[in-house]
Amino acid sequence: MLGPFDLLIPPALLLGSLLTLPFTLASLALKGEISRLSSWPQLRHLWFQHLWFWFGPNTKILFAPRVRPLLAQAKGVVLDIGPASGIWMSELSEAVKQGKVSKIYGVEPNRLFHPQLLASAKRYGMADVYEPLDVYAQDLERCGVQKGSIDTIITVHVLCSVGAETTELVKQLHEYLKPGGQWLVYEHVASEHLPVRMWQYLLNLIWPTLLDGCHICRDTMQTLRQAVEWEKIELVRDIKEGYFESLPHVYGRLVKAA
């Protein structure tokens, strides 16, 4: 906790994103792919891929104390929603090695990450287990994933970025869980403190544009609790984060009724 200086962390990330944009544009020029500038989704995905190259792995150490114990609970057939480059692949591989996980679908609509996902899966001995899916979470049936067939859903820093209406997406993903299936969650959410939440809303005027559709002020905890009926809700705020934390987290597990 940095006290009031925590308020400066999101602007620093926005600055990092802006500084990454010239590199993205230069890479397009060097590859002779300037035509991709005409497609905002393509440019946004490539821009975020370059940002994540340095940001994702370098921040893993900050979140690992909460995320690692969470992923250790994964079992059966897993939907890994929005894995990006797969920075948590090593943790998932432990569950595979222990025989707890039999299949992992990496639902990553930014296909630029797929080569990294496949390479990481091979590196950690999961080439036959991990399958990237080039779809958004709401389009899973197009890839043959059947409703009621999933034992574990994982969302780590994902629900802030879904383009669909979050409540509706939670309802849709809930249908893919088997009875008794679990949803493992680690998400940044809206602050419970009004002054900090107002700061989040101000930042959110440009946050989604610079960070591939991410929203800094979604009340994901309430959405997950209220969108559907759960048999068990073990979802809490991270009490180690202070009053001024501008990217506060909730984490835990939700279990579908058997």
C-alpha atoms as a printed R data frame, in Angstrom:
    type eleno elety resid chain resno       x       y       z
1   ATOM     1    CA   MET     A     1   0.000   0.000   0.000
2   ATOM     2    CA   LEU     A     2   1.367   3.402  -1.003
3   ATOM     3    CA   GLY     A     3  -1.358   5.539   0.549
4   ATOM     4    CA   PRO     A     4  -2.465   8.459  -1.638
5   ATOM     5    CA   PHE     A     5   0.282   7.572  -4.128
6   ATOM     6    CA   ASP     A     6  -1.854   4.563  -5.103
7   ATOM     7    CA   LEU     A     7  -3.965   7.062  -7.037
8   ATOM     8    CA   LEU     A     8  -1.044   7.564  -9.437
9   ATOM     9    CA   ILE     A     9  -0.725   3.934 -10.500
10  ATOM    10    CA   PRO     A    10  -3.541   3.970 -13.114
11  ATOM    11    CA   PRO     A    11  -2.263   7.191 -14.784
12  ATOM    12    CA   ALA     A    12   1.206   5.602 -14.919
13  ATOM    13    CA   LEU     A    13  -0.274   2.608 -16.735
14  ATOM    14    CA   LEU     A    14  -2.071   4.913 -19.167
15  ATOM    15    CA   LEU     A    15   1.241   6.655 -19.847
16  ATOM    16    CA   GLY     A    16   2.889   3.293 -20.452
17  ATOM    17    CA   SER     A    17   0.187   2.447 -22.960
18  ATOM    18    CA   LEU     A    18   0.647   5.747 -24.779
19  ATOM    19    CA   LEU     A    19   4.406   5.210 -24.942
20  ATOM    20    CA   THR     A    20   3.811   1.770 -26.445
21  ATOM    21    CA   LEU     A    21   1.727   3.156 -29.321
22  ATOM    22    CA   PRO     A    22   4.664   4.602 -31.340
23  ATOM    23    CA   PHE     A    23   6.392   1.207 -31.150
24  ATOM    24    CA   THR     A    24   3.210  -0.436 -32.459
25  ATOM    25    CA   LEU     A    25   2.962   2.016 -35.351
26  ATOM    26    CA   ALA     A    26   6.647   1.575 -36.175
27  ATOM    27    CA   SER     A    27   6.268  -2.210 -36.235
28  ATOM    28    CA   LEU     A    28   3.424  -1.888 -38.730
29  ATOM    29    CA   ALA     A    29   5.528   0.351 -40.939
30  ATOM    30    CA   LEU     A    30   8.520  -2.004 -40.819
31  ATOM    31    CA   LYS     A    31   6.332  -4.979 -41.721
32  ATOM    32    CA   GLY     A    32   4.577  -3.089 -44.522
33  ATOM    33    CA   GLU     A    33   1.224  -3.500 -42.781
34  ATOM    34    CA   ILE     A    34   0.116   0.133 -42.652
35  ATOM    35    CA   SER     A    35  -3.249  -0.958 -44.074
36  ATOM    36    CA   ARG     A    36  -4.072  -2.394 -40.651
37  ATOM    37    CA   LEU     A    37  -4.435   1.187 -39.407
38  ATOM    38    CA   SER     A    38  -7.798   1.236 -41.178
39  ATOM    39    CA   SER     A    39  -9.102  -1.381 -38.725
40  ATOM    40    CA   TRP     A    40  -9.437  -0.079 -35.177
41  ATOM    41    CA   PRO     A    41  -9.993  -3.572 -33.684
42  ATOM    42    CA   GLN     A    42  -6.821  -4.900 -35.360
43  ATOM    43    CA   LEU     A    43  -4.763  -1.907 -34.269
44  ATOM    44    CA   ARG     A    44  -6.151  -2.095 -30.723
45  ATOM    45    CA   HIS     A    45  -5.315  -5.800 -30.433
46  ATOM    46    CA   LEU     A    46  -1.761  -5.310 -31.716
47  ATOM    47    CA   TRP     A    47  -1.252  -2.285 -29.452
48  ATOM    48    CA   PHE     A    48  -2.385  -4.259 -26.422
49  ATOM    49    CA   GLN     A    49  -0.197  -7.211 -27.377
50  ATOM    50    CA   HIS     A    50   2.854  -4.928 -27.342
51  ATOM    51    CA   LEU     A    51   1.787  -3.380 -24.027
52  ATOM    52    CA   TRP     A    52   1.212  -6.793 -22.467
53  ATOM    53    CA   PHE     A    53   4.638  -7.990 -23.613
54  ATOM    54    CA   TRP     A    54   6.295  -5.907 -20.894
55  ATOM    55    CA   PHE     A    55   3.404  -5.187 -18.541
56  ATOM    56    CA   GLY     A    56   1.925  -8.662 -18.024
57  ATOM    57    CA   PRO     A    57   4.996 -10.677 -16.946
58  ATOM    58    CA   ASN     A    58   6.452  -7.797 -14.929
59  ATOM    59    CA   THR     A    59   3.319  -7.395 -12.807
60  ATOM    60    CA   LYS     A    60   2.710 -11.095 -12.216
61  ATOM    61    CA   ILE     A    61   4.674 -10.980  -8.974
62  ATOM    62    CA   LEU     A    62   2.165  -8.462  -7.561
63  ATOM    63    CA   PHE     A    63  -0.832 -10.732  -8.085
64  ATOM    64    CA   ALA     A    64   0.718 -14.165  -7.622
65  ATOM    65    CA   PRO     A    65   0.101 -14.416  -3.829
66  ATOM    66    CA   ARG     A    66  -3.655 -14.404  -4.502
67  ATOM    67    CA   VAL     A    67  -3.830 -15.980  -7.948
68  ATOM    68    CA   ARG     A    68  -1.611 -19.026  -7.393
69  ATOM    69    CA   PRO     A    69  -3.686 -20.527  -4.539
70  ATOM    70    CA   LEU     A    70  -6.795 -19.790  -6.572
71  ATOM    71    CA   LEU     A    71  -5.595 -21.602  -9.698
72  ATOM    72    CA   ALA     A    72  -4.465 -24.543  -7.588
73  ATOM    73    CA   GLN     A    73  -8.183 -25.282  -7.122
74  ATOM    74    CA   ALA     A    74  -8.766 -25.804 -10.870
75  ATOM    75    CA   LYS     A    75 -10.095 -29.230 -11.818
76  ATOM    76    CA   GLY     A    76 -11.603 -31.202 -14.683
77  ATOM    77    CA   VAL     A    77 -12.378 -29.409 -17.940
78  ATOM    78    CA   VAL     A    78 -11.380 -25.747 -17.654
79  ATOM    79    CA   LEU     A    79 -12.440 -22.588 -19.460
80  ATOM    80    CA   ASP     A    80  -9.587 -20.098 -19.121
81  ATOM    81    CA   ILE     A    81 -11.227 -16.836 -20.210
82  ATOM    82    CA   GLY     A    82  -8.956 -14.162 -21.668
83  ATOM    83    CA   PRO     A    83  -5.519 -15.675 -20.938
84  ATOM    84    CA   ALA     A    84  -3.710 -13.179 -23.226
85  ATOM    85    CA   SER     A    85  -0.124 -14.480 -23.533
86  ATOM    86    CA   GLY     A    86  -0.635 -17.114 -20.830
87  ATOM    87    CA   ILE     A    87   1.402 -15.740 -17.925
88  ATOM    88    CA   TRP     A    88  -0.372 -18.182 -15.557
89  ATOM    89    CA   MET     A    89   0.386 -21.225 -17.686
90  ATOM    90    CA   SER     A    90   2.974 -22.575 -15.228
91  ATOM    91    CA   GLU     A    91   0.404 -22.550 -12.418
92  ATOM    92    CA   LEU     A    92  -2.143 -24.371 -14.547
93  ATOM    93    CA   SER     A    93   0.464 -26.920 -15.550
94  ATOM    94    CA   GLU     A    94   0.826 -27.947 -11.904
95  ATOM    95    CA   ALA     A    95  -2.856 -28.885 -11.796
96  ATOM    96    CA   VAL     A    96  -2.395 -30.859 -15.026
97  ATOM    97    CA   LYS     A    97   0.651 -32.690 -13.671
98  ATOM    98    CA   GLN     A    98  -1.298 -33.602 -10.531
99  ATOM    99    CA   GLY     A    99  -4.067 -35.092 -12.677
100 ATOM   100    CA   LYS     A   100  -6.656 -32.599 -11.468
101 ATOM   101    CA   VAL     A   101  -7.156 -30.925 -14.868
102 ATOM   102    CA   SER     A   102  -7.815 -32.914 -18.050
103 ATOM   103    CA   LYS     A   103  -8.512 -30.176 -20.622
104 ATOM   104    CA   ILE     A   104  -8.084 -26.388 -20.834
105 ATOM   105    CA   TYR     A   105  -9.786 -24.150 -23.377
106 ATOM   106    CA   GLY     A   106  -8.011 -20.784 -23.617
107 ATOM   107    CA   VAL     A   107 -10.758 -18.404 -24.766
108 ATOM   108    CA   GLU     A   108  -8.695 -15.616 -26.351
109 ATOM   109    CA   PRO     A   109 -10.313 -13.532 -29.131
110 ATOM   110    CA   ASN     A   110  -7.050 -11.645 -29.740
111 ATOM   111    CA   ARG     A   111  -5.506 -14.265 -32.028
112 ATOM   112    CA   LEU     A   112  -2.142 -12.449 -31.936
113 ATOM   113    CA   PHE     A   113  -1.626 -14.140 -28.557
114 ATOM   114    CA   HIS     A   114  -2.291 -17.658 -29.850
115 ATOM   115    CA   PRO     A   115   1.303 -18.455 -30.918
116 ATOM   116    CA   GLN     A   116   2.481 -17.508 -27.416
117 ATOM   117    CA   LEU     A   117  -0.235 -19.615 -25.811
118 ATOM   118    CA   LEU     A   118   0.681 -22.652 -27.896
119 ATOM   119    CA   ALA     A   119   4.395 -22.175 -27.229
120 ATOM   120    CA   SER     A   120   3.789 -21.867 -23.474
121 ATOM   121    CA   ALA     A   121   1.545 -24.921 -23.443
122 ATOM   122    CA   LYS     A   122   4.287 -26.917 -25.172
123 ATOM   123    CA   ARG     A   123   6.956 -25.577 -22.802
124 ATOM   124    CA   TYR     A   124   4.972 -26.704 -19.765
125 ATOM   125    CA   GLY     A   125   4.029 -30.086 -21.176
126 ATOM   126    CA   MET     A   126   0.402 -29.240 -21.968
127 ATOM   127    CA   ALA     A   127   0.405 -29.342 -25.762
128 ATOM   128    CA   ASP     A   128  -2.229 -32.089 -25.723
129 ATOM   129    CA   VAL     A   129  -4.306 -30.411 -23.016
130 ATOM   130    CA   TYR     A   130  -4.392 -26.691 -23.841
131 ATOM   131    CA   GLU     A   131  -6.467 -25.477 -26.814
132 ATOM   132    CA   PRO     A   132  -6.754 -21.774 -27.684
133 ATOM   133    CA   LEU     A   133 -10.157 -20.709 -28.984
134 ATOM   134    CA   ASP     A   134 -10.433 -17.715 -31.302
135 ATOM   135    CA   VAL     A   135 -13.831 -16.548 -30.030
136 ATOM   136    CA   TYR     A   136 -15.366 -14.235 -27.491
137 ATOM   137    CA   ALA     A   137 -16.750 -15.897 -24.386
138 ATOM   138    CA   GLN     A   138 -20.331 -15.369 -25.525
139 ATOM   139    CA   ASP     A   139 -19.679 -17.341 -28.742
140 ATOM   140    CA   LEU     A   140 -18.310 -20.567 -27.265
141 ATOM   141    CA   GLU     A   141 -20.850 -22.868 -28.896
142 ATOM   142    CA   ARG     A   142 -19.361 -21.972 -32.287
143 ATOM   143    CA   CYS     A   143 -16.245 -23.895 -31.212
144 ATOM   144    CA   GLY     A   144 -18.140 -26.938 -30.037
145 ATOM   145    CA   VAL     A   145 -18.014 -26.214 -26.296
146 ATOM   146    CA   GLN     A   146 -21.283 -27.536 -24.920
147 ATOM   147    CA   LYS     A   147 -23.295 -25.961 -22.131
148 ATOM   148    CA   GLY     A   148 -23.090 -27.918 -18.895
149 ATOM   149    CA   SER     A   149 -19.708 -29.450 -19.844
150 ATOM   150    CA   ILE     A   150 -17.263 -27.314 -17.840
151 ATOM   151    CA   ASP     A   151 -15.913 -28.069 -14.362
152 ATOM   152    CA   THR     A   152 -13.970 -24.830 -13.816
153 ATOM   153    CA   ILE     A   153 -14.152 -21.322 -15.247
154 ATOM   154    CA   ILE     A   154 -11.185 -19.017 -14.646
155 ATOM   155    CA   THR     A   155 -11.269 -15.235 -15.006
156 ATOM   156    CA   VAL     A   156  -8.149 -13.304 -14.012
157 ATOM   157    CA   HIS     A   157  -8.324  -9.624 -14.982
158 ATOM   158    CA   VAL     A   158 -10.900 -10.381 -17.680
159 ATOM   159    CA   LEU     A   159 -14.414  -9.227 -16.778
160 ATOM   160    CA   CYS     A   160 -13.213  -5.621 -16.836
161 ATOM   161    CA   SER     A   161 -12.657  -5.987 -20.585
162 ATOM   162    CA   VAL     A   162 -15.590  -7.979 -21.932
163 ATOM   163    CA   GLY     A   163 -17.376  -6.125 -24.652
164 ATOM   164    CA   ALA     A   164 -20.729  -7.702 -23.856
165 ATOM   165    CA   GLU     A   165 -23.036  -6.550 -21.083
166 ATOM   166    CA   THR     A   166 -21.372  -8.074 -18.039
167 ATOM   167    CA   THR     A   167 -24.506  -9.390 -16.322
168 ATOM   168    CA   GLU     A   168 -25.620 -11.160 -19.480
169 ATOM   169    CA   LEU     A   169 -22.153 -12.648 -19.997
170 ATOM   170    CA   VAL     A   170 -22.085 -14.016 -16.448
171 ATOM   171    CA   LYS     A   171 -25.451 -15.669 -17.087
172 ATOM   172    CA   GLN     A   172 -24.184 -17.201 -20.326
173 ATOM   173    CA   LEU     A   173 -20.960 -18.540 -18.823
174 ATOM   174    CA   HIS     A   174 -22.865 -19.915 -15.825
175 ATOM   175    CA   GLU     A   175 -24.763 -22.155 -18.256
176 ATOM   176    CA   TYR     A   176 -21.506 -23.806 -19.367
177 ATOM   177    CA   LEU     A   177 -20.700 -24.984 -15.849
178 ATOM   178    CA   LYS     A   178 -21.688 -28.480 -14.804
179 ATOM   179    CA   PRO     A   179 -23.860 -28.771 -11.685
180 ATOM   180    CA   GLY     A   180 -21.401 -28.272  -8.841
181 ATOM   181    CA   GLY     A   181 -18.921 -26.585 -11.195
182 ATOM   182    CA   GLN     A   182 -16.822 -23.684  -9.947
183 ATOM   183    CA   TRP     A   183 -15.813 -20.222 -11.127
184 ATOM   184    CA   LEU     A   184 -12.415 -18.966  -9.923
185 ATOM   185    CA   VAL     A   185 -12.199 -15.164  -9.881
186 ATOM   186    CA   TYR     A   186  -9.489 -12.527  -9.541
187 ATOM   187    CA   GLU     A   187 -10.682  -9.181 -10.875
188 ATOM   188    CA   HIS     A   188 -10.052  -5.490 -10.348
189 ATOM   189    CA   VAL     A   189 -13.280  -3.675  -9.558
190 ATOM   190    CA   ALA     A   190 -14.850  -0.368  -8.633
191 ATOM   191    CA   SER     A   191 -13.649   1.053  -5.330
192 ATOM   192    CA   GLU     A   192 -16.042   0.926  -2.393
193 ATOM   193    CA   HIS     A   193 -14.875   4.436  -1.385
194 ATOM   194    CA   LEU     A   194 -16.749   7.215  -3.177
195 ATOM   195    CA   PRO     A   195 -13.832   9.675  -3.687
196 ATOM   196    CA   VAL     A   196 -11.686   6.916  -5.212
197 ATOM   197    CA   ARG     A   197 -14.597   5.678  -7.304
198 ATOM   198    CA   MET     A   198 -15.064   9.182  -8.711
199 ATOM   199    CA   TRP     A   199 -11.353   9.158  -9.632
200 ATOM   200    CA   GLN     A   200 -11.919   5.825 -11.386
201 ATOM   201    CA   TYR     A   201 -14.850   7.232 -13.346
202 ATOM   202    CA   LEU     A   202 -12.691  10.159 -14.479
203 ATOM   203    CA   LEU     A   203  -9.921   7.828 -15.611
204 ATOM   204    CA   ASN     A   204 -12.447   5.625 -17.381
205 ATOM   205    CA   LEU     A   205 -13.110   8.399 -19.899
206 ATOM   206    CA   ILE     A   206  -9.948   7.274 -21.710
207 ATOM   207    CA   TRP     A   207  -9.074   3.971 -19.985
208 ATOM   208    CA   PRO     A   208 -11.000   1.666 -22.389
209 ATOM   209    CA   THR     A   209  -9.497   3.348 -25.454
210 ATOM   210    CA   LEU     A   210  -5.909   2.989 -24.273
211 ATOM   211    CA   LEU     A   211  -6.282  -0.475 -22.714
212 ATOM   212    CA   ASP     A   212  -8.138  -2.589 -25.273
213 ATOM   213    CA   GLY     A   213 -11.642  -2.097 -23.937
214 ATOM   214    CA   CYS     A   214 -10.848  -2.494 -20.221
215 ATOM   215    CA   HIS     A   215 -13.075  -0.581 -17.770
216 ATOM   216    CA   ILE     A   216 -11.644   0.510 -14.444
217 ATOM   217    CA   CYS     A   217 -14.905   1.055 -12.571
218 ATOM   218    CA   ARG     A   218 -17.043  -2.055 -13.064
219 ATOM   219    CA   ASP     A   219 -18.767  -3.392  -9.962
220 ATOM   220    CA   THR     A   220 -17.871  -6.959 -10.879
221 ATOM   221    CA   MET     A   221 -18.312  -8.337  -7.377
222 ATOM   222    CA   GLN     A   222 -21.960  -7.315  -7.235
223 ATOM   223    CA   THR     A   223 -22.570  -8.523 -10.795
224 ATOM   224    CA   LEU     A   224 -21.182 -11.986 -10.066
225 ATOM   225    CA   ARG     A   225 -23.187 -12.275  -6.860
226 ATOM   226    CA   GLN     A   226 -26.509 -11.136  -8.307
227 ATOM   227    CA   ALA     A   227 -26.553 -12.214 -11.955
228 ATOM   228    CA   VAL     A   228 -27.344 -15.869 -11.176
229 ATOM   229    CA   GLU     A   229 -28.072 -18.187  -8.264
230 ATOM   230    CA   TRP     A   230 -25.030 -19.819  -6.674
231 ATOM   231    CA   GLU     A   231 -24.881 -22.676  -4.203
232 ATOM   232    CA   LYS     A   232 -21.775 -21.180  -2.626
233 ATOM   233    CA   ILE     A   233 -20.157 -17.741  -2.824
234 ATOM   234    CA   GLU     A   234 -16.620 -17.379  -1.484
235 ATOM   235    CA   LEU     A   235 -15.824 -13.995  -2.982
236 ATOM   236    CA   VAL     A   236 -14.084 -11.288  -0.936
237 ATOM   237    CA   ARG     A   237 -12.252  -8.011  -1.325
238 ATOM   238    CA   ASP     A   238  -8.502  -7.994  -0.877
239 ATOM   239    CA   ILE     A   239  -8.141  -6.471   2.591
240 ATOM   240    CA   LYS     A   240  -4.432  -5.868   2.039
241 ATOM   241    CA   GLU     A   241  -5.275  -3.120  -0.439
242 ATOM   242    CA   GLY     A   242  -5.655   0.330   1.083
243 ATOM   243    CA   TYR     A   243  -8.277   3.082   0.951
244 ATOM   244    CA   PHE     A   244  -6.637   4.840  -2.007
245 ATOM   245    CA   GLU     A   245  -6.151   1.697  -4.088
246 ATOM   246    CA   SER     A   246  -7.408   2.659  -7.559
247 ATOM   247    CA   LEU     A   247  -7.329  -0.906  -8.873
248 ATOM   248    CA   PRO     A   248  -8.845  -2.808  -5.935
249 ATOM   249    CA   HIS     A   249  -9.434  -6.527  -6.322
250 ATOM   250    CA   VAL     A   250 -11.956  -9.172  -5.423
251 ATOM   251    CA   TYR     A   251 -11.041 -12.832  -5.504
252 ATOM   252    CA   GLY     A   252 -12.421 -16.220  -4.638
253 ATOM   253    CA   ARG     A   253 -14.689 -18.989  -5.814
254 ATOM   254    CA   LEU     A   254 -18.336 -19.378  -6.788
255 ATOM   255    CA   VAL     A   255 -20.004 -22.783  -7.029
256 ATOM   256    CA   LYS     A   256 -22.999 -23.638  -9.187
257 ATOM   257    CA   ALA     A   257 -25.849 -25.523  -7.527
258 ATOM   258    CA   ALA     A   258 -25.565 -29.296  -7.903
